[in-house]
Coordinates of C-alpha atoms in Angstrom, one line a residue:
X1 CA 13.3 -5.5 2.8
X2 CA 16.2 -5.8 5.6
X3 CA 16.2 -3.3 7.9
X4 CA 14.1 -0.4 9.4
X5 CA 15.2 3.1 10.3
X6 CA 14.8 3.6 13.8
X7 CA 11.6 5.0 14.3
X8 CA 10.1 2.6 12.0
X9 CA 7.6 -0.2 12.7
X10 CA 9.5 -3.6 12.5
X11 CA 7.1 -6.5 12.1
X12 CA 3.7 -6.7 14.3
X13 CA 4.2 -2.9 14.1
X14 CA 6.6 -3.4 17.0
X15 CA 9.3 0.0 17.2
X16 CA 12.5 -0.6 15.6
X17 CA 15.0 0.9 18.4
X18 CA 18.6 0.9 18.1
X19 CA 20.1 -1.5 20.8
X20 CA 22.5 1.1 22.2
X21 CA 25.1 -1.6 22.5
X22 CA 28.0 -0.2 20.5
X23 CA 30.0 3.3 20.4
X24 CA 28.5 6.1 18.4
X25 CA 25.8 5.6 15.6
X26 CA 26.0 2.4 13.3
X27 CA 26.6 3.1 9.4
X28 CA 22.9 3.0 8.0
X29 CA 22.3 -0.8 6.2
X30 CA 20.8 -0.2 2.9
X31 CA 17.5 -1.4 1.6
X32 CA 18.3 -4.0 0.0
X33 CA 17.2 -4.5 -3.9
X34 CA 15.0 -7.8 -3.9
X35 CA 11.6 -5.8 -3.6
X36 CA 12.5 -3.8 -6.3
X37 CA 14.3 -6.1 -8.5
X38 CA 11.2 -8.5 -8.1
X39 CA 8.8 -5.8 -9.5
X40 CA 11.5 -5.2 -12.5
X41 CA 11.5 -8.8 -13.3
X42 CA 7.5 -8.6 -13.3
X43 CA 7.3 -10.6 -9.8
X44 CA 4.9 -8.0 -8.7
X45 CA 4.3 -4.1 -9.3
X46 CA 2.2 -4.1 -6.2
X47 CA 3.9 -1.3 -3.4
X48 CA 2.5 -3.6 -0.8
X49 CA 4.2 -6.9 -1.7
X50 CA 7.5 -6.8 -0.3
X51 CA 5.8 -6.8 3.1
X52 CA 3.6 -10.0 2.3
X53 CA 5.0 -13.0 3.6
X54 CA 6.6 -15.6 1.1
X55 CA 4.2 -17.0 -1.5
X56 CA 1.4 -14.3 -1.0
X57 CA 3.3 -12.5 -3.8
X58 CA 2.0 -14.6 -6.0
X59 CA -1.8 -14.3 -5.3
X60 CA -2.4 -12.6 -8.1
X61 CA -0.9 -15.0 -10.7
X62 CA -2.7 -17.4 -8.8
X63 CA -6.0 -15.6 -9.3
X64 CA -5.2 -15.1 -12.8
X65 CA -4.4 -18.9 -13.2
X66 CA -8.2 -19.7 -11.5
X67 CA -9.5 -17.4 -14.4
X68 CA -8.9 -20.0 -17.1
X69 CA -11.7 -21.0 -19.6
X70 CA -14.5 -23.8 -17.6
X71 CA -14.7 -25.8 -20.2
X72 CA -17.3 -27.9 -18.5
X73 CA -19.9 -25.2 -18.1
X74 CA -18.8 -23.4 -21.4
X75 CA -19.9 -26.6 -22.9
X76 CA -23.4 -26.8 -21.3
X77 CA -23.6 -23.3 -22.7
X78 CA -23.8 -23.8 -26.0
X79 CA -25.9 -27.2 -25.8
X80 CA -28.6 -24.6 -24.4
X81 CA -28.2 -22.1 -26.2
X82 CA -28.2 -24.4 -29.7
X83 CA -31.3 -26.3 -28.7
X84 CA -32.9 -23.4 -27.2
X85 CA -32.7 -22.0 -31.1
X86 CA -33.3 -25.5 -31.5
X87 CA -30.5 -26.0 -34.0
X88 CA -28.8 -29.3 -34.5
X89 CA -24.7 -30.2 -34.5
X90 CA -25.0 -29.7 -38.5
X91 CA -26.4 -27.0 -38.2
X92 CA -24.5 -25.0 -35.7
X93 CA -21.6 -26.5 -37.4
X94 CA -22.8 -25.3 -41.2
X95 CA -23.1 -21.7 -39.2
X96 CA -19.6 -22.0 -37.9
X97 CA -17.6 -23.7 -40.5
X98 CA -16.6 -26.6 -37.9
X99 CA -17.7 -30.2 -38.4
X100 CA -20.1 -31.4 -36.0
X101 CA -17.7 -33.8 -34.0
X102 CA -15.8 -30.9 -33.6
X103 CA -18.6 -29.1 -31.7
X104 CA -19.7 -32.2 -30.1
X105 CA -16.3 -32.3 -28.2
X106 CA -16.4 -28.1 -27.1
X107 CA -20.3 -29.0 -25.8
X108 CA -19.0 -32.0 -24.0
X109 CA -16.1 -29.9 -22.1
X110 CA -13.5 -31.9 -23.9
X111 CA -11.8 -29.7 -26.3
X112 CA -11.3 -25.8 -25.6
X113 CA -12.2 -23.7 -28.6
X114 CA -9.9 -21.2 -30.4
X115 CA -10.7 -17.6 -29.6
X116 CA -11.9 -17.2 -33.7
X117 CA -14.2 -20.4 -32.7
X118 CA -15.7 -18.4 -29.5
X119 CA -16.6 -15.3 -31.6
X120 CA -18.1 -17.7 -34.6
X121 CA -20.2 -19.5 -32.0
X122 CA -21.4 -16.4 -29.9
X123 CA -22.7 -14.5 -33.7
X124 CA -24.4 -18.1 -35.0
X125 CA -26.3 -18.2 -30.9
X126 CA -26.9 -14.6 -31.4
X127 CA -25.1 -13.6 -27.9
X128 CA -21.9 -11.9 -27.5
X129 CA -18.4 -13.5 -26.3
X130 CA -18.3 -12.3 -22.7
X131 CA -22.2 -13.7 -22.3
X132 CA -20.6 -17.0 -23.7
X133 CA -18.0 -17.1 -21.6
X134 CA -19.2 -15.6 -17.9
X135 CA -22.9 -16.6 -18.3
X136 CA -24.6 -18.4 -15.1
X137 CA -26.0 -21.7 -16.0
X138 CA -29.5 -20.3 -17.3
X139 CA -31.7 -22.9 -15.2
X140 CA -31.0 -25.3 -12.6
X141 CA -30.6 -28.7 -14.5
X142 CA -28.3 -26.9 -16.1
X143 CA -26.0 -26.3 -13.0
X144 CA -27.0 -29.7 -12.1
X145 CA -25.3 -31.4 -15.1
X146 CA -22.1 -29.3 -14.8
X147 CA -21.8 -30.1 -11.0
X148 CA -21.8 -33.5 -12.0
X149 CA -19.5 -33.3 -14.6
X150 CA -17.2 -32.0 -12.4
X151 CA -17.9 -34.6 -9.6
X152 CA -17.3 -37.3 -12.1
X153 CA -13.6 -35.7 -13.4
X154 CA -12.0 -35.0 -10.0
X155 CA -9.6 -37.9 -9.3
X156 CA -11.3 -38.8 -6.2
X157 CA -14.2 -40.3 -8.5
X158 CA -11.8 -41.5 -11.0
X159 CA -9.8 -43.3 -8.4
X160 CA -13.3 -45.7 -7.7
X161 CA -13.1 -46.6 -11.6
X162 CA -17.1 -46.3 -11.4
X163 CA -18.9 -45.5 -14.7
X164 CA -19.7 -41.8 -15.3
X165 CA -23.2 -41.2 -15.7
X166 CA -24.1 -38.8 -18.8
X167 CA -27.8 -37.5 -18.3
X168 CA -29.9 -37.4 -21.6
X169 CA -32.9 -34.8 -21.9
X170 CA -34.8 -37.8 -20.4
X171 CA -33.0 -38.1 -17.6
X172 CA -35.4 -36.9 -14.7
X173 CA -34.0 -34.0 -12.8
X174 CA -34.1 -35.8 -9.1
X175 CA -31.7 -37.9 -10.6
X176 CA -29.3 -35.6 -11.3
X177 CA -30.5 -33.9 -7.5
X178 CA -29.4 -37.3 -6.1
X179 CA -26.5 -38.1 -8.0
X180 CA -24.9 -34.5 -7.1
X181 CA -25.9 -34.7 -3.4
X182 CA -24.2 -38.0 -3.1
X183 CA -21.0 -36.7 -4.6
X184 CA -21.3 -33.7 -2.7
X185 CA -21.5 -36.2 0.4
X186 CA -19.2 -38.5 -0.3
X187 CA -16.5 -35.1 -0.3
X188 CA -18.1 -34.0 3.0
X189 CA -17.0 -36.9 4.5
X190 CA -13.3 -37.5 2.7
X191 CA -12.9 -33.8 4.3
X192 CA -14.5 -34.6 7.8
X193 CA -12.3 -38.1 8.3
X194 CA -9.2 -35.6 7.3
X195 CA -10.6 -32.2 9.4
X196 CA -7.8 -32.5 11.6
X197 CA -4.7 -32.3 9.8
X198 CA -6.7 -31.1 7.0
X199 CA -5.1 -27.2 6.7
X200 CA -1.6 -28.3 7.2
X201 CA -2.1 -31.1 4.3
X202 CA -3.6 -28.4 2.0
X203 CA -1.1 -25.6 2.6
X204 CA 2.1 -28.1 2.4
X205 CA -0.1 -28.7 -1.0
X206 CA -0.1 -25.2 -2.5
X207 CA 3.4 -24.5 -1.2
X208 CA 4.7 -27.1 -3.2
X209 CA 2.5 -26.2 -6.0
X210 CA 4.1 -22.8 -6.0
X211 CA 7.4 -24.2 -5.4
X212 CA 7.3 -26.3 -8.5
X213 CA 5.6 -23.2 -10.5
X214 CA 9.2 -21.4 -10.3
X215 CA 11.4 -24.3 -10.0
X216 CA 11.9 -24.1 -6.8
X217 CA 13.6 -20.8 -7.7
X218 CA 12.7 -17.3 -6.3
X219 CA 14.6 -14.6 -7.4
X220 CA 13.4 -12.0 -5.3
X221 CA 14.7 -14.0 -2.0
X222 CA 17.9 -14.4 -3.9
X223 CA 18.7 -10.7 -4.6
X224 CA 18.0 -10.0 -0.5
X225 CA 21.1 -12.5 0.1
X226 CA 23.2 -11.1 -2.5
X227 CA 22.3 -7.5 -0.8
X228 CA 23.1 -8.9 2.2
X229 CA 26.6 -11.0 1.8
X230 CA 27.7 -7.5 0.1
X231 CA 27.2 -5.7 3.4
X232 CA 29.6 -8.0 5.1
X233 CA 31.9 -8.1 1.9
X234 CA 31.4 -11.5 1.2
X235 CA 34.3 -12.5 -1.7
X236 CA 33.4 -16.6 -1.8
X237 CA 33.1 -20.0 -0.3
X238 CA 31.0 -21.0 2.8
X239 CA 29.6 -18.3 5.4
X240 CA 31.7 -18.3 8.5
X241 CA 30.6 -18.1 11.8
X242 CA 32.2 -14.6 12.1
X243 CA 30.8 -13.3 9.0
X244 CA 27.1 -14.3 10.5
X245 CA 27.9 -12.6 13.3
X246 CA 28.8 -9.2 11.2
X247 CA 25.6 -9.8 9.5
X248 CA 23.8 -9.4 12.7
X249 CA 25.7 -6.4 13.6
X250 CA 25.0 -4.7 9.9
X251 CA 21.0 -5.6 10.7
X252 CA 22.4 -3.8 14.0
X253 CA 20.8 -6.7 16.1
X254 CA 23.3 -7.9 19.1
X255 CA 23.1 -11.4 19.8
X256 CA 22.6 -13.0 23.4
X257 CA 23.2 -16.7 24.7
X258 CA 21.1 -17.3 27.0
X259 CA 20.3 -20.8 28.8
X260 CA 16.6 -20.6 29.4
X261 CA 15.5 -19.9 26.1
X262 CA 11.4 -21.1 25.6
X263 CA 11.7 -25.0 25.1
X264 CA 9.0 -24.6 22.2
X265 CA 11.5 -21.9 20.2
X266 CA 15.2 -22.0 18.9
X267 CA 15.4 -18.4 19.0
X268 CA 13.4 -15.1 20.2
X269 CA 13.7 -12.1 18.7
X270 CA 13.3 -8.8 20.8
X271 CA 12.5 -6.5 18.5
X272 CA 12.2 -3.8 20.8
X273 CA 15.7 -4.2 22.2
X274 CA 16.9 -5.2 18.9
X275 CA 18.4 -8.3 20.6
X276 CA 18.2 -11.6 19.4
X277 CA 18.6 -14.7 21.6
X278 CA 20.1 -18.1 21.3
X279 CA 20.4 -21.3 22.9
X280 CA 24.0 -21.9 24.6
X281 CA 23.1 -25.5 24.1
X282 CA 23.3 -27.4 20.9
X283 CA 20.0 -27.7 19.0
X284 CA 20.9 -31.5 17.9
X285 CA 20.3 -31.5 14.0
X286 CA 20.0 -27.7 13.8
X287 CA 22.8 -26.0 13.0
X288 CA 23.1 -22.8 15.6
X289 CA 24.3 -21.2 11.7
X290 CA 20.7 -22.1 10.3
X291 CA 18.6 -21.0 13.5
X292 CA 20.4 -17.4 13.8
X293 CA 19.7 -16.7 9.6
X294 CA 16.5 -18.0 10.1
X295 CA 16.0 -15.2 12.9
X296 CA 17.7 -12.6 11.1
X297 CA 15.7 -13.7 7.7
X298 CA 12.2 -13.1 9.3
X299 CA 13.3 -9.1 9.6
X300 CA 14.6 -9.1 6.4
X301 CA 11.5 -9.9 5.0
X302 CA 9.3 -8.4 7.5
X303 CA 6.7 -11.1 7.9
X304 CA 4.3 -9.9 9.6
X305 CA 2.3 -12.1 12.9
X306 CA 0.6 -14.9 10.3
X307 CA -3.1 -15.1 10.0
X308 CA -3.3 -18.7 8.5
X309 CA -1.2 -21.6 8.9
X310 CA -0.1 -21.7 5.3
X311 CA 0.6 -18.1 6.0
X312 CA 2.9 -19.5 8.7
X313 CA 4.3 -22.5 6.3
X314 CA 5.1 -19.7 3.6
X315 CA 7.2 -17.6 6.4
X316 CA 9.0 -20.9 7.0
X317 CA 9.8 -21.5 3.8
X318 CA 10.8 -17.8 3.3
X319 CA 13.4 -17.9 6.3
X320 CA 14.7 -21.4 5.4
X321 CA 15.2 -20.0 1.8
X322 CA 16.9 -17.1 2.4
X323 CA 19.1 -18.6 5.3
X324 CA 19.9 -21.4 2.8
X325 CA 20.8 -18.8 0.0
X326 CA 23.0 -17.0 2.6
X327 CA 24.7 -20.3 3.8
X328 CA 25.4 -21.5 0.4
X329 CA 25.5 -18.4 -1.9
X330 CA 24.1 -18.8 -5.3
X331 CA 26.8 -17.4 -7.2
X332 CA 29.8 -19.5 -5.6
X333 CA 27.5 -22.6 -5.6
X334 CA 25.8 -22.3 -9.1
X335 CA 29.8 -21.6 -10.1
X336 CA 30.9 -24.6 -8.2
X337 CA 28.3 -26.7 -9.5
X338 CA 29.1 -26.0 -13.4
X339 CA 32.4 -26.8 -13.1
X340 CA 31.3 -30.1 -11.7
X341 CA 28.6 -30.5 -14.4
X342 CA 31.8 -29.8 -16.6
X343 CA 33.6 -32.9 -15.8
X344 CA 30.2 -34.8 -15.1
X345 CA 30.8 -35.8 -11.4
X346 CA 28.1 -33.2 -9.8
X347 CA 27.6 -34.8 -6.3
X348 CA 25.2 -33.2 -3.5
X349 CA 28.2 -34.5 -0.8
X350 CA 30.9 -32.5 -2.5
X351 CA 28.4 -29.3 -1.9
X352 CA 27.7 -30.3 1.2
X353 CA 31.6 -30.5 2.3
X354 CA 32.6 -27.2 -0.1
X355 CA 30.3 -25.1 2.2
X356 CA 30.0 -26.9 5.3
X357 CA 26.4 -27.5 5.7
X358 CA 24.6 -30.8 6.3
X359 CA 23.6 -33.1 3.6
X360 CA 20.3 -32.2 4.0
X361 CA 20.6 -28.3 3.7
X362 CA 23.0 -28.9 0.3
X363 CA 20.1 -31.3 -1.2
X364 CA 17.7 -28.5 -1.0
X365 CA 19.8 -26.3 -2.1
X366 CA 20.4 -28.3 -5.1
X367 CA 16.7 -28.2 -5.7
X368 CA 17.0 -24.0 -6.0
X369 CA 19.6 -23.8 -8.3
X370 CA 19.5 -26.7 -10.1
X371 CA 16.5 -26.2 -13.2
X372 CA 17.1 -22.5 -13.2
X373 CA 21.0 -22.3 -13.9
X374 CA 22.0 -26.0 -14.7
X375 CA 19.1 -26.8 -17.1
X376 CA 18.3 -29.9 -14.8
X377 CA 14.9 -31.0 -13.4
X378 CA 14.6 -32.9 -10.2
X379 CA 13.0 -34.0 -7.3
X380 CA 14.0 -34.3 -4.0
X381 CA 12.8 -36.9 -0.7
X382 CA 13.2 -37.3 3.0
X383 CA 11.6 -40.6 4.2
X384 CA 11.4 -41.7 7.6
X385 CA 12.8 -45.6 8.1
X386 CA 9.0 -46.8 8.1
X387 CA 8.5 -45.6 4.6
X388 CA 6.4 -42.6 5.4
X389 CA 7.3 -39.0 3.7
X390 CA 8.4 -36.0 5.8
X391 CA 9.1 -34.0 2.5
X392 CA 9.5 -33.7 -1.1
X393 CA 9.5 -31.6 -3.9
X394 CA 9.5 -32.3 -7.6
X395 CA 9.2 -30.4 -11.0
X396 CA 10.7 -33.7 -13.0
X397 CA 7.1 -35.4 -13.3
X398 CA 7.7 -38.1 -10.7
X399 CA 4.8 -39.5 -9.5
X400 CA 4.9 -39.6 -5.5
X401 CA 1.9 -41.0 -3.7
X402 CA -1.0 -38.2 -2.3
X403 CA -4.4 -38.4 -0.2
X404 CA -7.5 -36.9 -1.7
X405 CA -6.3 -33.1 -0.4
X406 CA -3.2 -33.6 -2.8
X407 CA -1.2 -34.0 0.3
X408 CA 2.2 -36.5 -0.2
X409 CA 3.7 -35.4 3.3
X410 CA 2.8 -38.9 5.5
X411 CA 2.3 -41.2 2.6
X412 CA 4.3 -44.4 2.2
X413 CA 6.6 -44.1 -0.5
X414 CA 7.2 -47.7 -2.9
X415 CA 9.8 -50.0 -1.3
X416 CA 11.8 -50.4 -4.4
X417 CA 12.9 -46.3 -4.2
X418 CA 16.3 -45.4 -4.1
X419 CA 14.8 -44.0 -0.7
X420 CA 13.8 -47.2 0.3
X421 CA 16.3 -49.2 -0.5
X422 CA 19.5 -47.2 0.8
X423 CA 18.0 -48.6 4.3
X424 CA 19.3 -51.8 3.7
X425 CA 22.8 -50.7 2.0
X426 CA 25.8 -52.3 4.4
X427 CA 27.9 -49.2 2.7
X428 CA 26.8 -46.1 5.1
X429 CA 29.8 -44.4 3.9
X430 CA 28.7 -43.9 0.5
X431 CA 26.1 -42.3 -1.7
X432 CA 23.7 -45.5 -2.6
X433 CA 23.0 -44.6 -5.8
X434 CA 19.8 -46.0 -8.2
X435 CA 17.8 -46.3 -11.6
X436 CA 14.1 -47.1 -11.1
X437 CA 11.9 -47.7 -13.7
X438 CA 8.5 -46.3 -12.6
X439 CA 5.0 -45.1 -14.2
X440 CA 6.2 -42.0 -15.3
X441 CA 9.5 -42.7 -16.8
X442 CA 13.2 -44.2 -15.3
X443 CA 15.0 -42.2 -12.6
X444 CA 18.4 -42.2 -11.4
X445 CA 18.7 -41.3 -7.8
X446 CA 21.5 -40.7 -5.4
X447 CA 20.7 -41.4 -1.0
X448 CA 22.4 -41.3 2.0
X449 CA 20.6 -42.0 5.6
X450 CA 21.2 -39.6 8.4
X451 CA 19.8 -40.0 12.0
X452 CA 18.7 -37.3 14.2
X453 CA 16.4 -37.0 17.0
X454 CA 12.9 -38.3 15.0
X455 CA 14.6 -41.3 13.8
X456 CA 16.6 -42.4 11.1
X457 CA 15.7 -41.1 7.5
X458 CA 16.8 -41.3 4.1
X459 CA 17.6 -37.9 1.7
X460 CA 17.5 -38.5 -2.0
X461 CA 18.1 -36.6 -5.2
X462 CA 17.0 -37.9 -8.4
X463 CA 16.9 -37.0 -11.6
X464 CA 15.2 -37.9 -15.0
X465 CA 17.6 -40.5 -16.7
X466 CA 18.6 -38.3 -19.5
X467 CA 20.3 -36.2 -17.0
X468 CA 21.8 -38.8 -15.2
X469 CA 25.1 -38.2 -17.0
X470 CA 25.8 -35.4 -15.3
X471 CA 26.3 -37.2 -11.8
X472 CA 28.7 -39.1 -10.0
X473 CA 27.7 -42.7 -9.2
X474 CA 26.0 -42.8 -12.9
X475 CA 27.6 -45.8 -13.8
X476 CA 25.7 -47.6 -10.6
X477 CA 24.3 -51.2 -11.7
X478 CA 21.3 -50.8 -8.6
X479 CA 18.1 -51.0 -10.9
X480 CA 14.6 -51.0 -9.6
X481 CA 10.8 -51.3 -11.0
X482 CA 8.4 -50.0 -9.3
X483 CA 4.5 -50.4 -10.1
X484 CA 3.2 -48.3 -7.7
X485 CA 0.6 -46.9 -7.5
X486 CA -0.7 -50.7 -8.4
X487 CA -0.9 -51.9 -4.8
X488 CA 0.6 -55.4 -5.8
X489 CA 3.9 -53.8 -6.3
X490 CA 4.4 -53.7 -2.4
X491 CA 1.7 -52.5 -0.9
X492 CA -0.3 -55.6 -0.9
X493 CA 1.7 -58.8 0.9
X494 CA 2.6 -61.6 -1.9
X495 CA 0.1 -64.3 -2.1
X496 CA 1.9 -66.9 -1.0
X497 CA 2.2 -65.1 2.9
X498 CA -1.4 -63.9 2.4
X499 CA -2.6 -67.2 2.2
X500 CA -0.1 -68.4 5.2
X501 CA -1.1 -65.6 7.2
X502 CA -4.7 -63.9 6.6
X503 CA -6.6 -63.8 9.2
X504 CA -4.0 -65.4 11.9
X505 CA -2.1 -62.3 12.5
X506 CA -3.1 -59.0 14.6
X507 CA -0.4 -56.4 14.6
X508 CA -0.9 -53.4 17.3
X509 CA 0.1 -50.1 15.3
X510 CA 2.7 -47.6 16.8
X511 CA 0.6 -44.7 15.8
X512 CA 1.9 -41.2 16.6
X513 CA -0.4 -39.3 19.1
X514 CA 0.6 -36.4 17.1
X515 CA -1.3 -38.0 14.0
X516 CA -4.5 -37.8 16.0
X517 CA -3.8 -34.2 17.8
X518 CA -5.4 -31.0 16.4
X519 CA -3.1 -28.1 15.1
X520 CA -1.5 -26.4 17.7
X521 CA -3.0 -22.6 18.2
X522 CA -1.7 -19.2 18.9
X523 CA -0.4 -17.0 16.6
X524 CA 2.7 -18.7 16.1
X525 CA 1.6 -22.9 16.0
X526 CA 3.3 -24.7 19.0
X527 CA 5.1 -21.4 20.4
X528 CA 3.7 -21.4 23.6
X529 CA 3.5 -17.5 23.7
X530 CA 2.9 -16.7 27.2
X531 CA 6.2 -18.7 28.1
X532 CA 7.9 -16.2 25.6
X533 CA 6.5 -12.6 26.6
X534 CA 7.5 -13.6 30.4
X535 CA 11.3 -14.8 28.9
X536 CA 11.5 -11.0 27.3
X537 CA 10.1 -9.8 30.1
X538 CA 13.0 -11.2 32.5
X539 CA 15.6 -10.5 30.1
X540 CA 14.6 -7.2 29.1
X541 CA 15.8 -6.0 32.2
X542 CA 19.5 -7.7 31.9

């Protein structure tokens, strides 16, 4: 999955020409082994995956996941079917060997039956397993009571606190019409409210779904670096500059400064020319280390033009991955890191500083490495000064705030955090480090705030407390309790200022015209793609 032959098509079936910019022919670059080393490991056997883009590898697991037992209409099944034959619980039960609160909790969608229980049920209904399991409802009331079951379990409903409604055989069916219309209405309308932003909510949501699925680990993207830092004979340590630049070289890419790059890119790739182009500028927070892997990571795994924004978010994640995993190479970091787990003083500074990347970068880093070598789940936050989330991850059951689409990216996050409260640490200098007892357990966290051209935000690690001992800054008397998501804990002002103040106050919001603007279009979402073809144009001629 790095690089082409020469008459190959490099992605958007573009030509893969050599660049002509060096004497006689370069050495060929080998394949490298992640494609095939991810269909050894049982990633996929499909020949066609290594040129999907990040995430769609999965699709079939995912598909496989969706293919679970429904409960809820396997359940109305058998009510049906057992009153059609007009048995009773006892009786069903007596046929079965099961007592009839047993059966009372498979009808009800509650309880998933053994496959031994599925084969009993299907011979005492007189219907076979498969018609048990992948039957249609058989009428519509039927499909009306399962829609409404389902209405009345999805947290949106269970968020009101409303009574669920459990129809009886007396129950008219233009009830159950009217009762599943207004659900279905109600959803209409938490979607239509949200339309805008909608797709980028839901496809931050699955990424991080996946994300968690694997801790935060893919071993696929991993091999490709490994493949890669061989080619430039990396021995250890952090990535120099120079050995980037041999890196482009072994892709055989040549790299070009230029200082009218397309303000809405931090690189362009000619693919034609085999040229890749950079900012002579500074990018601000980016490091120019970062943007060129980044470029160089989107051959190396061949994405191809995206056809749906969480097809774009996947590719992102992809190139971030995989420059990360160059940057700060798994085996020197996981071997860095166990020697600090070793003497109990892991600290996301000290990987920061061994491999010269930003705080930020070594966080997320951590989150790669750290369940799948070190035993050690986490979560990770970056939280703007106003509270609200930019990102997060988690596969340590914390329980971060989320709209109705799942969504936690532009949610306020409690006050008493660790990422909170490192805002109003005096001590800059230092990790601010953090237990908080929360909902879903007590965390330790460690934070430090860095500013860059959005504003000032805070980056967090934290960690279940058991595993606290492994960290420096454990011993840290900062304790927290947060109730959230009980909007007394902060969300709601104390009573006393409520009562001072409600009603005599009218605030005038700094919202972000972005927070109201539709997704950006074009193939590549805020790439302003004319603007690029005439840049290639121009230079192609240099």
């Amino acid at each position: 999955m790095t690089n082409l032959p020469p008459n190959a098509s490099g992605p958007g079936g573009a030509p893969a020409q050599s660049s002509g910019g060096g004497s006689g022919n370069p050495p060929p670059s080998p394949r490298p082994q992640g494609a095939r080393a991810a269909a050894k490991n049982g990633v996929s056997a499909d020949p066609g995956a290594a040129r999907r883009p990040w995430g769609a590898g999965e699709a079939a697991e995912l598909a496989a996941d969706d293919a679970t037992v429904d409960l809820i209409s396997l359940g109305k099944q058998i009510r049906h079917l057992r009153k059609q034959r007009e048995m009773s619980l006892d009786d069903l039960g007596a046929a079965v060997g099961s007592a009839a609160s047993q059966l009372s909790l498979i009808e009800n969608g509650k309880k998933e039956p053994k496959l031994s229980m599925l084969r009993a049920l299907a011979r005492a209904l007189g219907v076979s397993s498969d018609e048990l399991l992948g039957a249609e409802p058989p009428n519509r009331r039927v499909a009306l009571e399962i829609a409404l079951e389902r209405a009345q379990r999805s947290a949106q409903y269970q968020a009101l606190g409303l009574p669920n409604v459990k129809p009886s055989g007396r129950t008219p069916t233009e009830i159950l019409e009217a009762l599943v219309g207004l659900h279905r209405e109600v959803e209409r309308q938490v979607n239509l409210h949200t339309a805008t932003p909608e797709e980028a909510r839901r496809a931050n949501t699955e990424l991080r779904r996946r994300m968690r699925d694997k801790d935060n680990y893919f071993g696929d993207i991993e091999a490709e670096a490994r493949t890669l830092l061989a080619g430039v004979d990396y021995a250890g340590g952090p990535l120099s500059q120079h050995q980037i630049a041999d890196l482009a070289a072994y892709l055989r890419f040549t790299l070009h400064h230029v200082d009218d790059l397309p303000h809405s890119t931090r690189s362009v790739t000619d693919l034609k020319h085999r040229r890749i182009y950079l900012t002579q500028v500074g990018t601000g927070s980016h490091d120019p280390r970062t943007v060129l892997l980044q470029a160089l990571a989107s051959h190396v795994l061949q994405h191809d033009v995206p056809r749906t924004y969480l097809e774009f978010l996947g590719q992102r994640v992809a190139t971030n991955y995989l420059a990360a995993a160059l940057l700060i190479p798994e085996s020197s970091a996981v071997a860095f890191l166990r020697q600090s787990m070793t003497g109990k003083e892991i600290a996301v500074e000290d990987l920061r500083d061994n491999f010269a990347v930003s705080y930020e970068a070594a966080a997320h880093r951590f989150t790669n490495l750290a369940t799948h070598h070190l035993g050690i789940r986490t979560h990770f936050q970056k939280v703007h000064k106003s509270g609200i989330i930019f990102k997060a991850y988690e596969n340590d059951d914390v329980a971060f705030p989320a709209d109705p689409t799942g969504a936690i990216e532009g949610q306020p996050i409690c006050r008493y955090w660790t990422s909170r409260q490192v805002f109003d640490v005096p001590d800059k200098f230092n990790a601010f480090n953090q237990y908080t007892d929360t909902a879903t357990g007590t965390y330790w966290c460690t934070a430090r705030t860095e500013r860059s051209a959005d504003g000032l935000f805070s980056l967090s690690i934290g960690v279940p407390y058991e595993s606290a001992k492994w960290f420096r800054g454990k011993e840290t008397k900062a304790r927290s309790v947060s109730k959230c998501p009980d909007p007394d804990c902060c969300r709601n002002p104390p009573r006393a200022l409520a009562d001072a103040w409600s009603g005599q106050a009218w605030p005038t919001a700094r919202a972000a015209s972005s927070q109201l603007a539709a997704m950006p279009i074009g193939s590549f979402p805020g790439v302003d793609e004319t603007e690029v073809y005439q840049f290639l144009e121009r230079h192609a001629k240099d």
